[in-house]
GROMACS .gro file of C-alpha atoms in nm:
model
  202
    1UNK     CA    1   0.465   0.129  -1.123
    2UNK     CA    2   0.495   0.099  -1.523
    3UNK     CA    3   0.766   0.327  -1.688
    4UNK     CA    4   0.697   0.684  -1.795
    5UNK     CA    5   0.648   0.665  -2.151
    6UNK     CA    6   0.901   0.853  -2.363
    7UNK     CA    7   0.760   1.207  -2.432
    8UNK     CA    8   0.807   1.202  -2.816
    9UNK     CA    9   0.784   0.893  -2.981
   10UNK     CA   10   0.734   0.879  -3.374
   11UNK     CA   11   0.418   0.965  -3.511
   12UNK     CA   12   0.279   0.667  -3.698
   13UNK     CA   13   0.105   0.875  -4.023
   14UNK     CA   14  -0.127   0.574  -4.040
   15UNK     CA   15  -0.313   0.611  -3.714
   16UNK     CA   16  -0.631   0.828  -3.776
   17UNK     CA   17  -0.700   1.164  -3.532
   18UNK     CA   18  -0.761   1.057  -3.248
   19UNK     CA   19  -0.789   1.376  -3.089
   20UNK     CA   20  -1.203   1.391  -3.025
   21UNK     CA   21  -1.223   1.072  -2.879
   22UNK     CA   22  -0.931   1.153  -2.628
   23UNK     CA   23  -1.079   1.429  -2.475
   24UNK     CA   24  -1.429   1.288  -2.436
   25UNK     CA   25  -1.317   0.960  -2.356
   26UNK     CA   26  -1.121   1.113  -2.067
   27UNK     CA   27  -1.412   1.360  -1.967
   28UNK     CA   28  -1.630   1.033  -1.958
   29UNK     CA   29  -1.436   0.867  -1.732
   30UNK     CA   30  -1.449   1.209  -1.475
   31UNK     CA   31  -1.008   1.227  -1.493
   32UNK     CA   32  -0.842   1.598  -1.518
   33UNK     CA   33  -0.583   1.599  -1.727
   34UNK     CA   34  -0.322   1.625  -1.461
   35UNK     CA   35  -0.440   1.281  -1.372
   36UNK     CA   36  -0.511   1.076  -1.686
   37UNK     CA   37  -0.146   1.206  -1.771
   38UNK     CA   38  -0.033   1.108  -1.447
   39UNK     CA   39  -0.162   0.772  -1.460
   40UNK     CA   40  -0.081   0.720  -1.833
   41UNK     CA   41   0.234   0.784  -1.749
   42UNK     CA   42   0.245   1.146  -1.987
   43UNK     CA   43   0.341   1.545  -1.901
   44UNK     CA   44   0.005   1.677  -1.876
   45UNK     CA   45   0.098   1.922  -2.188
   46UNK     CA   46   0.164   1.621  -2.398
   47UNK     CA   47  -0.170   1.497  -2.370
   48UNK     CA   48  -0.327   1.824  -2.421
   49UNK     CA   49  -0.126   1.850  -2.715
   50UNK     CA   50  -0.313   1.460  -2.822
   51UNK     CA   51  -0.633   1.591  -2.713
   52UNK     CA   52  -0.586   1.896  -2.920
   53UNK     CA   53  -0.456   1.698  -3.274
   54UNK     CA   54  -0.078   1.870  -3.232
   55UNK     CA   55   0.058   1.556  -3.221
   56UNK     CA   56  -0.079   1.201  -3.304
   57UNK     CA   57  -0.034   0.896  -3.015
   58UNK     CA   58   0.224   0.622  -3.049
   59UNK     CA   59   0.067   0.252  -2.998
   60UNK     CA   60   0.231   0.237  -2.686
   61UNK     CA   61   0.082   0.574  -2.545
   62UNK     CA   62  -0.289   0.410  -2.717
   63UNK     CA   63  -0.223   0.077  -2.503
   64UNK     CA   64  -0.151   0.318  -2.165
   65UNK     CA   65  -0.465   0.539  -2.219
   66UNK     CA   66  -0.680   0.289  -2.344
   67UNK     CA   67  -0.617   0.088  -1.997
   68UNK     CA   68  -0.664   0.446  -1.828
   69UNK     CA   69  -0.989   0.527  -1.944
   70UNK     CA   70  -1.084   0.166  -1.914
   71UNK     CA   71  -1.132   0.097  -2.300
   72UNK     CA   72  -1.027  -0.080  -2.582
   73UNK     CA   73  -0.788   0.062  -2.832
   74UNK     CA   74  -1.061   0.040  -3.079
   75UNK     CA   75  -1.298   0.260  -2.894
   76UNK     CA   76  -0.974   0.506  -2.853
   77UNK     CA   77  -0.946   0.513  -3.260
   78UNK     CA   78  -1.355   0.580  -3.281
   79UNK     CA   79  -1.393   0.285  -3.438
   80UNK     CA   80  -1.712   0.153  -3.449
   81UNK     CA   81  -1.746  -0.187  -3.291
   82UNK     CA   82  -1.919  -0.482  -3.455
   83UNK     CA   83  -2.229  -0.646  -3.377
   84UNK     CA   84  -2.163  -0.885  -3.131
   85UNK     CA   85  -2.383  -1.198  -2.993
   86UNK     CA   86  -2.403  -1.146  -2.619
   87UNK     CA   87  -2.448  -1.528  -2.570
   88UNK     CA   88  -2.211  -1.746  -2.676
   89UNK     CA   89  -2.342  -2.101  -2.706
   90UNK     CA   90  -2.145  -2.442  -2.656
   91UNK     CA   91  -2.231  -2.598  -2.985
   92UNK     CA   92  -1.985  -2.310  -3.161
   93UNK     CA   93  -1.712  -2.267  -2.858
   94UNK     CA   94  -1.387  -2.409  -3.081
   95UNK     CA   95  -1.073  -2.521  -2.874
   96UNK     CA   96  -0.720  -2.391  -2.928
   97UNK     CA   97  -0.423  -2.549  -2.816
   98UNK     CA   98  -0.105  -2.362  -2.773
   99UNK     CA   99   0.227  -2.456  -2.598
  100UNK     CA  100   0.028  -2.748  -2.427
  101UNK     CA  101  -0.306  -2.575  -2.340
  102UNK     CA  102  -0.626  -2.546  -2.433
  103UNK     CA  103  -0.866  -2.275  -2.439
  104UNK     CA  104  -1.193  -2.235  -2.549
  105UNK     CA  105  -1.292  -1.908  -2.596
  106UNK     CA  106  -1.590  -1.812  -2.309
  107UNK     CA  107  -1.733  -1.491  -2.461
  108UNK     CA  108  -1.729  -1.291  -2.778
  109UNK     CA  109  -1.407  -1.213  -2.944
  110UNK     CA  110  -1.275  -0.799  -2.985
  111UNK     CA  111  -1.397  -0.676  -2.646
  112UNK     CA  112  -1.183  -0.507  -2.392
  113UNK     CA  113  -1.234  -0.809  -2.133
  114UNK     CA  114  -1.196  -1.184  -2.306
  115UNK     CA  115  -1.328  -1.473  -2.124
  116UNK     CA  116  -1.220  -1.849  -2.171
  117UNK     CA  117  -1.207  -2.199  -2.079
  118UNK     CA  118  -0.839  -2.325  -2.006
  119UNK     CA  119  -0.736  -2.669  -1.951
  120UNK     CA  120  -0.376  -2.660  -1.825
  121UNK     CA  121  -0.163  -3.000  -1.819
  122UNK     CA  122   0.076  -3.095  -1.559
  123UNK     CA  123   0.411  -3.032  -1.659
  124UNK     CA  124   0.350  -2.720  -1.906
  125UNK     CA  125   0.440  -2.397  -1.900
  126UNK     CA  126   0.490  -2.367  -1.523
  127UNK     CA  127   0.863  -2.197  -1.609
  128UNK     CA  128   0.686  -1.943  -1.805
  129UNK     CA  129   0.669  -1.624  -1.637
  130UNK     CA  130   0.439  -1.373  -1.776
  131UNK     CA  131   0.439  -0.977  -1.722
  132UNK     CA  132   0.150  -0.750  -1.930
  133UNK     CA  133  -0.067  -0.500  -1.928
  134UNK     CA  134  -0.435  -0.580  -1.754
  135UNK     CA  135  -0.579  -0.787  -1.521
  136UNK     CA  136  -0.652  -1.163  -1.456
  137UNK     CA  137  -0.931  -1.328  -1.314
  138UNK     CA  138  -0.929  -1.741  -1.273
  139UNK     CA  139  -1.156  -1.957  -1.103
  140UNK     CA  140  -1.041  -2.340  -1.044
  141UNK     CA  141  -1.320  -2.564  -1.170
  142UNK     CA  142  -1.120  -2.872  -1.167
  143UNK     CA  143  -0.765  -3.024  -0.998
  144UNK     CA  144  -0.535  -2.803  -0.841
  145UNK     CA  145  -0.324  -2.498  -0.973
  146UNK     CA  146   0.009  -2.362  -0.878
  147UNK     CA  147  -0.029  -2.039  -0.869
  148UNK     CA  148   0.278  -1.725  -0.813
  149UNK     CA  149   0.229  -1.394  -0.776
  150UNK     CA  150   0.538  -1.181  -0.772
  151UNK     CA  151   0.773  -1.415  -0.474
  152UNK     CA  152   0.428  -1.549  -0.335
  153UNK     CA  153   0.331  -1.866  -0.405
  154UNK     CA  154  -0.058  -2.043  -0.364
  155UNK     CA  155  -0.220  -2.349  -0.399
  156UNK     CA  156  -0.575  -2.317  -0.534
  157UNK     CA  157  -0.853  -2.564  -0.547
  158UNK     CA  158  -1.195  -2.637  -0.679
  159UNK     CA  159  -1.400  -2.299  -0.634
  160UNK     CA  160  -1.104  -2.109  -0.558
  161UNK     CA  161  -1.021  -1.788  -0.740
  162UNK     CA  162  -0.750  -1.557  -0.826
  163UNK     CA  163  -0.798  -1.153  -0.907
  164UNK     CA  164  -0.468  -0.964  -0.977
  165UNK     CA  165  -0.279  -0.679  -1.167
  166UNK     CA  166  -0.127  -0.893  -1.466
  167UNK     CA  167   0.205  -0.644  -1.419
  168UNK     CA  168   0.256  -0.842  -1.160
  169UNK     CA  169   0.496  -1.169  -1.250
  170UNK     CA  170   0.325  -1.446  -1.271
  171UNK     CA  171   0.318  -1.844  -1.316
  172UNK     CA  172   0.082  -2.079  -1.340
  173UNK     CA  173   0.068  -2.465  -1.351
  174UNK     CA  174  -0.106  -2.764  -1.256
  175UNK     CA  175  -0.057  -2.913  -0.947
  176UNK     CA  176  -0.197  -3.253  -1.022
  177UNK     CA  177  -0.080  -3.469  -1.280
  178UNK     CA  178  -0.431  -3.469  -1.423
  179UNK     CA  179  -0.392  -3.130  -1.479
  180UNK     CA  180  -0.604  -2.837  -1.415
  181UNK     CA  181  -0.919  -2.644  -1.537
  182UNK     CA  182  -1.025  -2.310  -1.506
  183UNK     CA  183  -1.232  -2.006  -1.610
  184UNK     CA  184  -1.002  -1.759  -1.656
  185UNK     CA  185  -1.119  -1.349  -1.785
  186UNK     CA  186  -0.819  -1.099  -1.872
  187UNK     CA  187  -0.834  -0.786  -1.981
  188UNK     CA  188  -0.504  -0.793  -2.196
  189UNK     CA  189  -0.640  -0.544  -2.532
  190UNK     CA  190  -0.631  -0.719  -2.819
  191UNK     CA  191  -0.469  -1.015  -2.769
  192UNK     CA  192  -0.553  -1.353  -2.949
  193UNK     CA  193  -0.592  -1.621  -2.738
  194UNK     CA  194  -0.233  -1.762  -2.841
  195UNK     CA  195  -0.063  -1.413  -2.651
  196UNK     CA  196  -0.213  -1.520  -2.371
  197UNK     CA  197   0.005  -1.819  -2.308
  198UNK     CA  198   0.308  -1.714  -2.500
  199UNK     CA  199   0.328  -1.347  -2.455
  200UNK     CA  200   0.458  -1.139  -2.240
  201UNK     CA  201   0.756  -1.392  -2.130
  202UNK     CA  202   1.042  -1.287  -1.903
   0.00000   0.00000   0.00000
């Protein structure tokens, strides 16, 4: 279970009122506010006072409802999102290689669920343990992956697939010295591709 966040944090002047959005972002996704506060890990009365304008949210207490109400930050701020391409075609995917991977982004860029293309080389990263807000979804397409889940460890193949809570720690690595590749969709908010493999370390 993630931390209860602390009660009253600073009130960043710079975020806009966020108070409208709160409350029918909440309604929308059927919570009381016992339980959106609950789960966001606020006193109910603080987030009435959010969903009222008394007080304005800290980005951590945006990151915790956001994942609550199963939205983006964005959406939270009533910001309106851009038009978007829903097909993303191979002839404009561009790789990015960071600490030894690659990744190729799978789907369009500034939504709440990001989708990419990972090669992952034997020998890198597999020391990196990673702990973050979302979820993770990989599918091996090629080789074999190393793959552990909290003091669990699996071996995954072509056409197997992984589906967990990201709080959970985790490693990944090749298991073959050709390396690996997968399809791999997260739900971290935000996060360039380059988080991904470097954030969140432990």
């Amino acid at each position: 279970m993630s931390p209860a966040l602390p009660e009253e944090a600073p009130e960043p002047p710079e975020l806009p009122a966020v108070a409208p959005q709160l409350r029918a972002l909440r309604r929308r996704a059927s919570l009381t506010l016992e339980a959106a506060a609950g789960t966001a890990g606020l006193s109910p009365a603080h987030l009435s006072r959010l969903e009222t304008g008394q007080r304005q949210p800290s980005l951590p207490m945006l990151l915790a409802l956001a994942r609550t109400y199963g939205t983006t930050v964005s959406e939270l701020l009533g910001e309106a999102p851009a038009d978007r391409d829903a097909v993303v075609r191979a002839g404009t995917m561009e790789a990015t290689e960071a600490g030894g991977w690659t990744y190729v982004q799978a789907g369009a860029s500034g939504r709440g669920m990001q989708a990419l293309r990972v090669h992952v080389p034997y020998g890198a990263q597999g020391d990196i343990v990673r702990v973050h807000p979302g979820e993770e979804w990989l599918y091996v397409l090629e080789g074999r992956l190393r793959l552990r889940l909290g003091d669990t460890s699996y071996r995954l193949g072509p056409g197997d697939s992984a589906h967990f809570d990201s709080l959970t720690p985790h490693r990944i690595a090749a298991a073959d010295t050709g390396g690996s590749e997968l399809l791999f969709v997260h739900t971290l908010l935000q996060s360039p591709t380059t988080a991904l493999c470097l954030g969140g370390m432990s």
